[in-house]
CSV table of C-alpha atoms in Angstrom, one decimal:
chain,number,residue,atom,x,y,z
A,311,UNK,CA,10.0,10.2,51.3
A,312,UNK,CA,12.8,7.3,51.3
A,313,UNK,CA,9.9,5.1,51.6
A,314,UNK,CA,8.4,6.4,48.2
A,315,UNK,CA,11.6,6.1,46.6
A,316,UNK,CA,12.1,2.3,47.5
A,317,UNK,CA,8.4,1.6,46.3
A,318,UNK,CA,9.0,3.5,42.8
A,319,UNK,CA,12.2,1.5,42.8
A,320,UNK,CA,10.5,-1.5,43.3
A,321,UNK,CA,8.3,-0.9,40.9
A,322,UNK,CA,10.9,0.1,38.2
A,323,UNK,CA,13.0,-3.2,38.7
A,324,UNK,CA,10.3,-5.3,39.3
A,325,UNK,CA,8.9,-4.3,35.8
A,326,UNK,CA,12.0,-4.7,33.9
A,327,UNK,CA,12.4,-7.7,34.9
A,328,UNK,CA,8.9,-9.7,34.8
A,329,UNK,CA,6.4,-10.7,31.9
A,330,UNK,CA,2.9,-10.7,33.4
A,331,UNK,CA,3.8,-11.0,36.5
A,332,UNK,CA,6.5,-13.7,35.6
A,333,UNK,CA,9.8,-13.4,36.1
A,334,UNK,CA,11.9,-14.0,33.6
A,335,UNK,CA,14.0,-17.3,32.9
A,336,UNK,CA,17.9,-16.3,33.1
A,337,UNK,CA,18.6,-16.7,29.5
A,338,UNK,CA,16.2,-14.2,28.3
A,339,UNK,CA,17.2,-12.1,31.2
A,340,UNK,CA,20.5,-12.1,29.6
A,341,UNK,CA,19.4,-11.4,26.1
A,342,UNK,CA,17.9,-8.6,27.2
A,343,UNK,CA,20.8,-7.4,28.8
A,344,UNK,CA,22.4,-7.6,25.5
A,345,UNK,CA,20.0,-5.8,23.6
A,346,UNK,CA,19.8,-3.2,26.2
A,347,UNK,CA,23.6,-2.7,25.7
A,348,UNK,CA,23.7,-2.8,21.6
A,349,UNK,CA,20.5,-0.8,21.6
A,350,UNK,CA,22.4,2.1,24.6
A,351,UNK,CA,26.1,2.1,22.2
A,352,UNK,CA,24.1,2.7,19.4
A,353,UNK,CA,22.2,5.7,20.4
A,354,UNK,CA,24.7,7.1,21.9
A,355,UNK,CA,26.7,6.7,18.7
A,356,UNK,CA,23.7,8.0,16.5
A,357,UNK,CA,23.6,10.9,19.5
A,358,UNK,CA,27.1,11.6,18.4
A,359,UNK,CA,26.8,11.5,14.4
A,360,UNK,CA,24.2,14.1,14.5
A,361,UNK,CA,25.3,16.5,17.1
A,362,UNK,CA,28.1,16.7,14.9
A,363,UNK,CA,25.9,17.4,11.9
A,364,UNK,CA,25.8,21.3,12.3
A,365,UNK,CA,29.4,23.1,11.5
A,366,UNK,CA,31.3,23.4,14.7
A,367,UNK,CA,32.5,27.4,16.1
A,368,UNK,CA,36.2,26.3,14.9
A,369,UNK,CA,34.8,24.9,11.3
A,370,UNK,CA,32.9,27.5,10.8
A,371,UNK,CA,35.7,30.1,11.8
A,372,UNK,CA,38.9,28.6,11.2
A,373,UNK,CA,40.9,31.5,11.1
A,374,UNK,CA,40.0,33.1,14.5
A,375,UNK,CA,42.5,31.3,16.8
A,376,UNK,CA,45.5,32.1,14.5
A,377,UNK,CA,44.4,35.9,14.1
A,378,UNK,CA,43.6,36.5,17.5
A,379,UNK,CA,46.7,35.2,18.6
A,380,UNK,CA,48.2,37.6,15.8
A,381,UNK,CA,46.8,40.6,17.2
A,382,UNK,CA,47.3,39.3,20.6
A,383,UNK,CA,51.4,39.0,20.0
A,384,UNK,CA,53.3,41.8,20.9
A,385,UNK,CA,56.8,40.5,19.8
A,386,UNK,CA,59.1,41.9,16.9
A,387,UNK,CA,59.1,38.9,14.7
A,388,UNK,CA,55.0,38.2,14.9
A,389,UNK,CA,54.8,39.1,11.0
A,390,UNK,CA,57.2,36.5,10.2
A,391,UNK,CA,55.2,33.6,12.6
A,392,UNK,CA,52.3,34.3,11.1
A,393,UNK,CA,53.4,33.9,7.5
A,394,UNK,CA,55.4,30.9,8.8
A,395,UNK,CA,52.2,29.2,9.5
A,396,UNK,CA,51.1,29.6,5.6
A,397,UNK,CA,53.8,26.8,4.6
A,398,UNK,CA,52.3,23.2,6.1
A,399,UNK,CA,54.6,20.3,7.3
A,400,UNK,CA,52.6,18.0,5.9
A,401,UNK,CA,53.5,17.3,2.3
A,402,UNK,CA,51.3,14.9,1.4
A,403,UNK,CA,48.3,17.4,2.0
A,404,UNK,CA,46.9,17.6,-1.8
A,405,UNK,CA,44.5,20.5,-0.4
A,406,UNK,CA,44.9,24.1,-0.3
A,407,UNK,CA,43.9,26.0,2.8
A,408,UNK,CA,40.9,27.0,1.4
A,409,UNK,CA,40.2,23.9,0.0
A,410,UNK,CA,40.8,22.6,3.6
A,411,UNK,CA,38.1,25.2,5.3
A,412,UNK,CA,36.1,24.6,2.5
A,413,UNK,CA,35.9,20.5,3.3
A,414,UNK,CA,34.4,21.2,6.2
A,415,UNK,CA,31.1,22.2,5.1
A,416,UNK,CA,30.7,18.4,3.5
A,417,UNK,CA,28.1,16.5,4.8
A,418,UNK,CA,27.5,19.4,7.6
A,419,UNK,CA,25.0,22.2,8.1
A,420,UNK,CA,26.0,25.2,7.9
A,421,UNK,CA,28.9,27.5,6.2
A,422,UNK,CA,32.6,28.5,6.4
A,423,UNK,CA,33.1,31.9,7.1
A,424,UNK,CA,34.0,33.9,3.8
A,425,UNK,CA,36.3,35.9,5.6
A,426,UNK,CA,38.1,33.0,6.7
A,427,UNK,CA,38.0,31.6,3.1
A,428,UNK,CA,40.3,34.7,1.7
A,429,UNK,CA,42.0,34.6,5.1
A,430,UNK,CA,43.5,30.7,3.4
A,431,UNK,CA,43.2,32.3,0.1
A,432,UNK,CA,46.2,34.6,1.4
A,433,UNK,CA,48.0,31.8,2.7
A,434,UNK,CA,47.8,29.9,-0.4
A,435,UNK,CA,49.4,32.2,-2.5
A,436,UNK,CA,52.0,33.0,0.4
A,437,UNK,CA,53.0,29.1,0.1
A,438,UNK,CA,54.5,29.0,-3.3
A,439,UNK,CA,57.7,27.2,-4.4
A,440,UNK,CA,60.1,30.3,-4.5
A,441,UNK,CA,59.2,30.7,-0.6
A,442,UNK,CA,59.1,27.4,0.3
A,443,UNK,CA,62.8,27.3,-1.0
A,444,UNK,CA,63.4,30.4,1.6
A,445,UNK,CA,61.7,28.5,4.5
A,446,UNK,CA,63.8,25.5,4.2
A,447,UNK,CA,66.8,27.7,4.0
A,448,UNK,CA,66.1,29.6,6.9
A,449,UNK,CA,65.5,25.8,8.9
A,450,UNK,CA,68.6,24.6,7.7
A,451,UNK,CA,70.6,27.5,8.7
A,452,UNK,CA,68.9,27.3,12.3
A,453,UNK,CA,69.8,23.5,12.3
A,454,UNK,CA,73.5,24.7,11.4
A,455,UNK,CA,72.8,26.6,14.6
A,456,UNK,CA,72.0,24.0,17.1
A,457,UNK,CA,74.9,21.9,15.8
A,458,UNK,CA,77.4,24.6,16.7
A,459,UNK,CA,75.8,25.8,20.3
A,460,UNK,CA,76.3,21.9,21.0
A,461,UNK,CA,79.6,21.8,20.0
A,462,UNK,CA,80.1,24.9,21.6
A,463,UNK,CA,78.3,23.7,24.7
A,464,UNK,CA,81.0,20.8,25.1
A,465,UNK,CA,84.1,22.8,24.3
A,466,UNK,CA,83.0,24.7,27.2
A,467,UNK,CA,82.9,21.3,29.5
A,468,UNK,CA,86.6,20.3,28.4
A,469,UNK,CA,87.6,24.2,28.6
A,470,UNK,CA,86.7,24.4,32.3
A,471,UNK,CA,88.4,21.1,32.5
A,472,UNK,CA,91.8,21.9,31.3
A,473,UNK,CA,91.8,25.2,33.1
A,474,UNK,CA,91.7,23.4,36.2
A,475,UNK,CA,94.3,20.6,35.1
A,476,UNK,CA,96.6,23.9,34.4
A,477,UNK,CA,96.5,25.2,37.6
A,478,UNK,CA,97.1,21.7,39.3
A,479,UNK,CA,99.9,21.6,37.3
A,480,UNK,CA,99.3,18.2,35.8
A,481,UNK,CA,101.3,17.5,32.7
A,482,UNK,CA,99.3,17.8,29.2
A,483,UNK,CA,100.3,14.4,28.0
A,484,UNK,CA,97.9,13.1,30.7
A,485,UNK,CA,95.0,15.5,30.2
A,486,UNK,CA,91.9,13.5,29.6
A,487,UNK,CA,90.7,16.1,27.0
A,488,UNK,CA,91.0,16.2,23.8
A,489,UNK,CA,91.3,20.4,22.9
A,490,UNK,CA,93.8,22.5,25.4
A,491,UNK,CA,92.3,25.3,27.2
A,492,UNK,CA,94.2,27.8,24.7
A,493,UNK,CA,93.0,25.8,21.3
A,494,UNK,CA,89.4,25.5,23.1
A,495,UNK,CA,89.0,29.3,23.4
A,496,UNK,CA,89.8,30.0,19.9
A,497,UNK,CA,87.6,27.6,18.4
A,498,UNK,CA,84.8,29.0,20.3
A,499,UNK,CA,85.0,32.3,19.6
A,500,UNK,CA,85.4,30.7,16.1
A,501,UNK,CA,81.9,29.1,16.5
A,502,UNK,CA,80.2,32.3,18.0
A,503,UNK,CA,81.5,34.6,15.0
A,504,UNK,CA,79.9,31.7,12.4
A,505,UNK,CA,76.0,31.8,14.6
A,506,UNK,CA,76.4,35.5,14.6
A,507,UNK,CA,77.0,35.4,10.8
A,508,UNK,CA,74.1,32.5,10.2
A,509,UNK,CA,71.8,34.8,12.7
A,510,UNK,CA,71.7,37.5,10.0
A,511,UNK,CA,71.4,35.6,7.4
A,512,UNK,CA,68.6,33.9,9.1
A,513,UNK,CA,66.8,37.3,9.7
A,514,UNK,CA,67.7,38.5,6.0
A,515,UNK,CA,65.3,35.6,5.0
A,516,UNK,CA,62.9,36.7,7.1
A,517,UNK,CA,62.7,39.9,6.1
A,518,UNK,CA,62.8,39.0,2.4
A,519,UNK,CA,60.0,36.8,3.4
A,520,UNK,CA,58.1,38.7,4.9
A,521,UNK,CA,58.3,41.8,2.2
A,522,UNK,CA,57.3,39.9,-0.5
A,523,UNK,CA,53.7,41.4,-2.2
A,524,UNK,CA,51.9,38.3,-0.8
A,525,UNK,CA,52.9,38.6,2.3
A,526,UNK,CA,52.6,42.5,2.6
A,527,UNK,CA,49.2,41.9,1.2
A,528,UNK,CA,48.0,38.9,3.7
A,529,UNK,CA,49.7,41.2,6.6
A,530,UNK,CA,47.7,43.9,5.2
A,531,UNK,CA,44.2,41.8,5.6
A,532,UNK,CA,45.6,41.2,9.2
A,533,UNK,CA,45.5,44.2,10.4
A,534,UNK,CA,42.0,45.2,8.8
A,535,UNK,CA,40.2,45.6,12.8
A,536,UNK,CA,36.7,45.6,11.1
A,537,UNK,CA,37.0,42.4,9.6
A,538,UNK,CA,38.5,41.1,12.2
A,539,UNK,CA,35.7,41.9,14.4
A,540,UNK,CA,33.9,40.5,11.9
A,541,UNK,CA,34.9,37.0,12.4
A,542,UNK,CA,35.5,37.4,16.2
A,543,UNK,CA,31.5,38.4,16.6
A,544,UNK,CA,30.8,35.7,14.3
A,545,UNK,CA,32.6,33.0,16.2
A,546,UNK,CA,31.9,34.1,19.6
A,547,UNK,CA,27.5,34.1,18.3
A,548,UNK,CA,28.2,30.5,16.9
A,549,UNK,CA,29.8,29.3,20.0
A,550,UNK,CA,26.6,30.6,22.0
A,551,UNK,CA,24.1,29.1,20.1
A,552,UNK,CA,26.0,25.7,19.2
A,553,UNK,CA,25.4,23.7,22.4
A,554,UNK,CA,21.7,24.3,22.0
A,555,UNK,CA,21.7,23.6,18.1
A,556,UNK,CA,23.2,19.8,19.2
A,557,UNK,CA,20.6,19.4,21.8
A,558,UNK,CA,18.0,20.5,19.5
A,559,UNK,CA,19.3,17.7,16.2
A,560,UNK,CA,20.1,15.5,19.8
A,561,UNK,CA,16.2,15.6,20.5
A,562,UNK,CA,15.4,15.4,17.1
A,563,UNK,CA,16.9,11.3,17.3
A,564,UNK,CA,15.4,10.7,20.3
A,565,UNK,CA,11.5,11.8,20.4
A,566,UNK,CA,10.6,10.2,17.2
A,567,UNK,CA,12.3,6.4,19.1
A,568,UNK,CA,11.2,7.8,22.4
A,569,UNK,CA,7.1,8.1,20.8
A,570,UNK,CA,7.8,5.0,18.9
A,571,UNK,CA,8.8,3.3,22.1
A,572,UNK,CA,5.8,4.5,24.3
A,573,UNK,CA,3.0,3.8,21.7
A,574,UNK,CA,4.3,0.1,21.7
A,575,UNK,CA,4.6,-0.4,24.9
A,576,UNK,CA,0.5,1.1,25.5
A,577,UNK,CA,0.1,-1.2,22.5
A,578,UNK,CA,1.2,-3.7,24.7
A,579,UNK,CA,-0.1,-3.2,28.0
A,580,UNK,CA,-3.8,-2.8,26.0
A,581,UNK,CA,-3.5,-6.0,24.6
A,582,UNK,CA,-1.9,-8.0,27.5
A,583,UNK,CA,1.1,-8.7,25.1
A,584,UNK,CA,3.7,-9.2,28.2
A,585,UNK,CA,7.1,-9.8,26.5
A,586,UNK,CA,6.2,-6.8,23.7
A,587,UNK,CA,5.5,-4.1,27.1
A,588,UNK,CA,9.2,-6.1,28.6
A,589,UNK,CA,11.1,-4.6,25.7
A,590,UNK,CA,9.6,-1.5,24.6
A,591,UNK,CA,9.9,-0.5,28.3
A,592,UNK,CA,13.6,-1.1,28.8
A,593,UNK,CA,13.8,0.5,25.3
A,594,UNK,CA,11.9,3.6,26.5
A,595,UNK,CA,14.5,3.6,29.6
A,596,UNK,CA,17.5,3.6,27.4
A,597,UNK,CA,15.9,6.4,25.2
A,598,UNK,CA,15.6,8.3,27.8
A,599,UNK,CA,18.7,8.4,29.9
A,600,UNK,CA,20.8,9.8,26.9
A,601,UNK,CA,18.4,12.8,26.5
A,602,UNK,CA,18.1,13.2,30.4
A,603,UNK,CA,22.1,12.8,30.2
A,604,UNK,CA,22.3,15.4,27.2
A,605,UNK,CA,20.1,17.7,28.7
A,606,UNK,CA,22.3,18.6,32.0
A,607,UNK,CA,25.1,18.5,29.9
A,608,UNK,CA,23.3,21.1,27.7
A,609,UNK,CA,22.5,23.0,31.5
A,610,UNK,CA,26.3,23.1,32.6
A,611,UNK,CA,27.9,24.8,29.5
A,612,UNK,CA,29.1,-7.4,10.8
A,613,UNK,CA,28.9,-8.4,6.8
A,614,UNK,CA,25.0,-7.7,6.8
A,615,UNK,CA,25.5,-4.6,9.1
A,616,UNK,CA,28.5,-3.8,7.1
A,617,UNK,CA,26.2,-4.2,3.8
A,618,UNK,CA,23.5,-1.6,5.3
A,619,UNK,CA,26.2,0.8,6.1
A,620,UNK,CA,27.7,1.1,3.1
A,621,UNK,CA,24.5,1.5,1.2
A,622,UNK,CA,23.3,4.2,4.0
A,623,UNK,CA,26.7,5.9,2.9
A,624,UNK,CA,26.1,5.8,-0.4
A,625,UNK,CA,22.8,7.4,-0.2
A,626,UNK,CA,22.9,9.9,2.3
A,627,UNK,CA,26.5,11.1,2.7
A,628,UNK,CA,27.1,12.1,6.0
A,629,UNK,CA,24.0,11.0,7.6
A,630,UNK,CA,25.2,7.9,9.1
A,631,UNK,CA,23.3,9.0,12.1
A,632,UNK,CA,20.5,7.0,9.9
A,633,UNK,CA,22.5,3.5,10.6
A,634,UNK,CA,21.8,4.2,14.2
A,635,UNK,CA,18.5,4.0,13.6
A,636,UNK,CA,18.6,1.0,11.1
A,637,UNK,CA,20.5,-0.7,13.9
A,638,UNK,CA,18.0,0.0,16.9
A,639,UNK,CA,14.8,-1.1,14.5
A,640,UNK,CA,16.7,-4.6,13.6
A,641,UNK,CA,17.8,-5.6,16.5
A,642,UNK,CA,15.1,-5.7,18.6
A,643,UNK,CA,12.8,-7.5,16.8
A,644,UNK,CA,15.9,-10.3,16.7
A,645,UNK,CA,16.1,-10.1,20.4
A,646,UNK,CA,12.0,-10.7,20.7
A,647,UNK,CA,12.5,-13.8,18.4
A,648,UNK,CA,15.3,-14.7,20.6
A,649,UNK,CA,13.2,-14.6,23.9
A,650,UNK,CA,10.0,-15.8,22.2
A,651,UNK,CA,11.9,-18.9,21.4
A,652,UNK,CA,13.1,-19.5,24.7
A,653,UNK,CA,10.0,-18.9,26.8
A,654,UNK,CA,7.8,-20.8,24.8
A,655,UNK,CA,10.2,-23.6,23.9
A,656,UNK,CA,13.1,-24.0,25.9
A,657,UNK,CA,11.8,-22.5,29.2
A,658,UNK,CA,8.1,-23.4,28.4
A,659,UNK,CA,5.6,-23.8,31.9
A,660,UNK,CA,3.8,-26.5,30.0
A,661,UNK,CA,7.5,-28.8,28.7
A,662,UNK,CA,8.2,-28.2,32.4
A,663,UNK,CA,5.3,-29.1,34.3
A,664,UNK,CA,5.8,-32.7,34.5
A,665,UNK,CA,9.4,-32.3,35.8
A,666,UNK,CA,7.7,-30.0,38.5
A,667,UNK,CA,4.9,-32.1,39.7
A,668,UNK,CA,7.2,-35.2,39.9
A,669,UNK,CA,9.4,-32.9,41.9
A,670,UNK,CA,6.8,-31.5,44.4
A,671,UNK,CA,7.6,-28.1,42.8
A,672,UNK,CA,5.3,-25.5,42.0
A,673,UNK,CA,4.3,-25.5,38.1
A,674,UNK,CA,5.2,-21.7,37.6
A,675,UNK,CA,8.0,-20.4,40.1
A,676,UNK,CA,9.9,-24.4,40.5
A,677,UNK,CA,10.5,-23.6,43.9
A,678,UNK,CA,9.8,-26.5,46.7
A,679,UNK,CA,6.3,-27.2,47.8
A,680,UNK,CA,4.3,-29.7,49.5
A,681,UNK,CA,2.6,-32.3,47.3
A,682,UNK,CA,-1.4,-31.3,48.4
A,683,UNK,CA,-0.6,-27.2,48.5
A,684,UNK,CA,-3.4,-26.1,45.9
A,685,UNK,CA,-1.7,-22.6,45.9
A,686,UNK,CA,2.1,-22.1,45.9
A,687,UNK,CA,3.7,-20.2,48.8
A,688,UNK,CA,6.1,-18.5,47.2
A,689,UNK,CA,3.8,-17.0,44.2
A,690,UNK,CA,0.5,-17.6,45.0
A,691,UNK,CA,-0.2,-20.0,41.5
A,692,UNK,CA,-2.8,-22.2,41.8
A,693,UNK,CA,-1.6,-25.7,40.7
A,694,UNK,CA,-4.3,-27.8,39.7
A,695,UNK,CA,-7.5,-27.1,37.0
A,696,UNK,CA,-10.7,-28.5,36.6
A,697,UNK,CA,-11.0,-31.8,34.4
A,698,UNK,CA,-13.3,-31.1,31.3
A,699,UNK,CA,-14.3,-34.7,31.3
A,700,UNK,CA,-14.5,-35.8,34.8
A,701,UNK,CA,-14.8,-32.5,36.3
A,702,UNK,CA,-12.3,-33.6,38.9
A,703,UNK,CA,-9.2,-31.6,39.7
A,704,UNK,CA,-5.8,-32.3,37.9
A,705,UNK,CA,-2.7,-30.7,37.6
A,706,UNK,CA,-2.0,-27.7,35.2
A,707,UNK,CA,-0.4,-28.2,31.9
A,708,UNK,CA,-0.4,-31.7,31.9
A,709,UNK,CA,-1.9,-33.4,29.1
A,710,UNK,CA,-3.8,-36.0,30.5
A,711,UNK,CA,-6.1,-35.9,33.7
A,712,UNK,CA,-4.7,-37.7,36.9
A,713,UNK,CA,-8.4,-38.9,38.2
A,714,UNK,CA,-10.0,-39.9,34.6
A,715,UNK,CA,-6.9,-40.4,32.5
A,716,UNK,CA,-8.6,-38.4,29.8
A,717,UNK,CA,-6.4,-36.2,27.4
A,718,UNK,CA,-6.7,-32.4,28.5
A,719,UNK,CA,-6.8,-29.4,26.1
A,720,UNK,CA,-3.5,-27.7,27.0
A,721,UNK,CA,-4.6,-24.8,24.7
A,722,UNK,CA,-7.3,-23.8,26.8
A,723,UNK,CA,-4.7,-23.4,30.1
């Protein structure tokens, strides 16, 4: 079994990393590299524009969270909290709450809940100016609060303090407080009688707040059980079904490049087109370990690039999955230009034979040899091909015979 594993291995690395049999020169080992990580970060990105092309549970069903944990709360004031949450912090938001839900459906599948849509409705007309003035009255009389239990909170330090200096009998003039015990007492019961007062004030605001027709009415809508369960069964069908509605748009990026991939690379293999099989074989790899990745995850639950994006935006609106794919067809052909140019050029067996031969190495591998091996030990290449004039043997690649002198056709090699 191990020994099956090591073979297929073998096999995988050995054919990721070879052109015909050849290995590859270090420079287009690197580009590949390259293009193996551009070509991964943007699938992965593409995997993550469309999964997100469907309407989420929560986008969906915006309201559930804040209603359930309505009906869920059990303390006097929960009326109050939940109107509280009507009046955003954010007052630059130019959106309504519906308006807000409502975005969501923009450049997604899918549709908000219309429950959920008068549940913001409610809100909306909860957060007017009139109420807003009795929100920020209601925080400012709690700040006025906080102030005074502080203040209150180090009376009560010195207090303690000059109690004990009283009963040591030390002098007042060298008291290290500033308020005697007897003023200290008086001020806080002073302080405690102006929170009690600022309390009720604070609850008459809340009280007038929450009695007001909007907010009886949005209570009202609260309380409605049926459509309630309504939303609840709504949210907890979409949160079912979601994982396998990304898996399904996630498959539907990845077959049509994963196809795409395995026809070229049969293309390839047919023809005996080496460096065309190279690629579209670590392509097919890196196609295939996000969907094998996506799949047990599904189980356990720049100015020209810049150019194309902005047009893809333009056109299709949220499907800038699409630049995923514009990305993964342009860059590859680049890469293959890239490679082409150094294993026919730069690292080119025929511009390097003559180095070889006058080095004793072999003509394909470079490694050492001696000068009369006819086949290289380390790869098995036969060195030397039959002259077409004198019929003698010379060396391969070279362009002129080493028995005759005659020129060789180095197209035929």
């Amino acid at each position: 079994m191990l020994a099956q594993i090591r073979h297929l291995l073998s096999q995988f690395f050995s054919k990721s990393r070879t052109i015909n049999n050849e290995p590859l020169n270090k420079v287009s080992l690197i580009v590949i590299i390259l293009i193996d990580i551009f070509i991964a970060i943007n699938v992965f990105a593409g995997l993550d524009d469309i999964s997100q092309w469907y309407i989420s549970p929560s986008q969906a069903y915006p309201c559930y969270f804040e209603w359930e944990n309505y009906r869920k709360d059990t303390t006097n004031d929960k009326d109050y909290r939940i109107v509280r949450l009507a009046f955003s912090y954010d007052t630059s938001d130019r959106f309504s709450f519906q308006q807000t839900y409502q975005k969501a459906e923009e450049g997604h599948l899918g549709r908000v809940s219309k429950t959920c849509l008068r549940y913001g409705d409610y809100k909306d007309k909860i957060n007017n100016s009139e109420n807003q003035q009795i929100i920020k009255t209601i925080d400012r009389k709690q700040s006025e609060i906080s102030t005074i239990e502080q203040n209150n909170r180090n009376i009560r330090a010195q207090y303690d303090s000059t109690l004990l200096e009283k009963i040591a009998g030390q002098p007042r003039e060298r008291s290290i407080n500033l308020i005697a015990a007897e003023k200290a007492k008086q001020e806080l019961e002073r302080n405690n009688r102006q929170i009690s007062t600022l309390k009720k004030d604070i609850s008459n605001l809340k009280n007038k707040l929450v009695t007001k027709p909007e907010s009886v009415s949005f209570i009202a809508f609260l309380k409605d059980g049926e459509k309630f369960r309504e939303v609840e069964g709504g949210y907890q069908q979409a949160s079912f079904w979601y994982p396998s509605i990304q898996l399904a748009f996630q498959s539907l990026f990845l077959v049509p490049l994963i196809l795409i991939a395995l026809s070229v690379h049969n293309f390839g293999q047919r023809k005996g087109y080496g460096l065309i099989s190279l690629m579209s074989w670590h392509l097919l790899v890196i196609f295939f370990i996000p969907l094998i990745l996506k799949i047990f995850e599904f189980l356990q639950i720049g100015a020209i690039f810049r150019f194309i994006f902005d047009i893809i935006r333009t056109l299709f609106g949220g499907l800038l999955f699409l630049l995923s794919y514009v990305y993964i067809l342009l860059i590859p052909p680049i890469g293959f230009g890239i490679i082409k140019f150094f294993q026919k050029i730069v690292f080119n067996t025929k511009s390097q034979a003559a180095s070889r031969v006058q080095k004793s190495r072999c003509i394909k591998c470079a490694k050492k040899i001696r000068p009369h091996d006819s086949y290289c030990p380390h790869c098995g290449y036969y060195q030397y091909i039959e002259c077409q004039h004198c019929n003698n043997l010379t060396y391969k690649h070279l362009p002129y015979c080493k028995q005759c002198g005659s020129a060789q056709n180095l197209d035929n090699l």
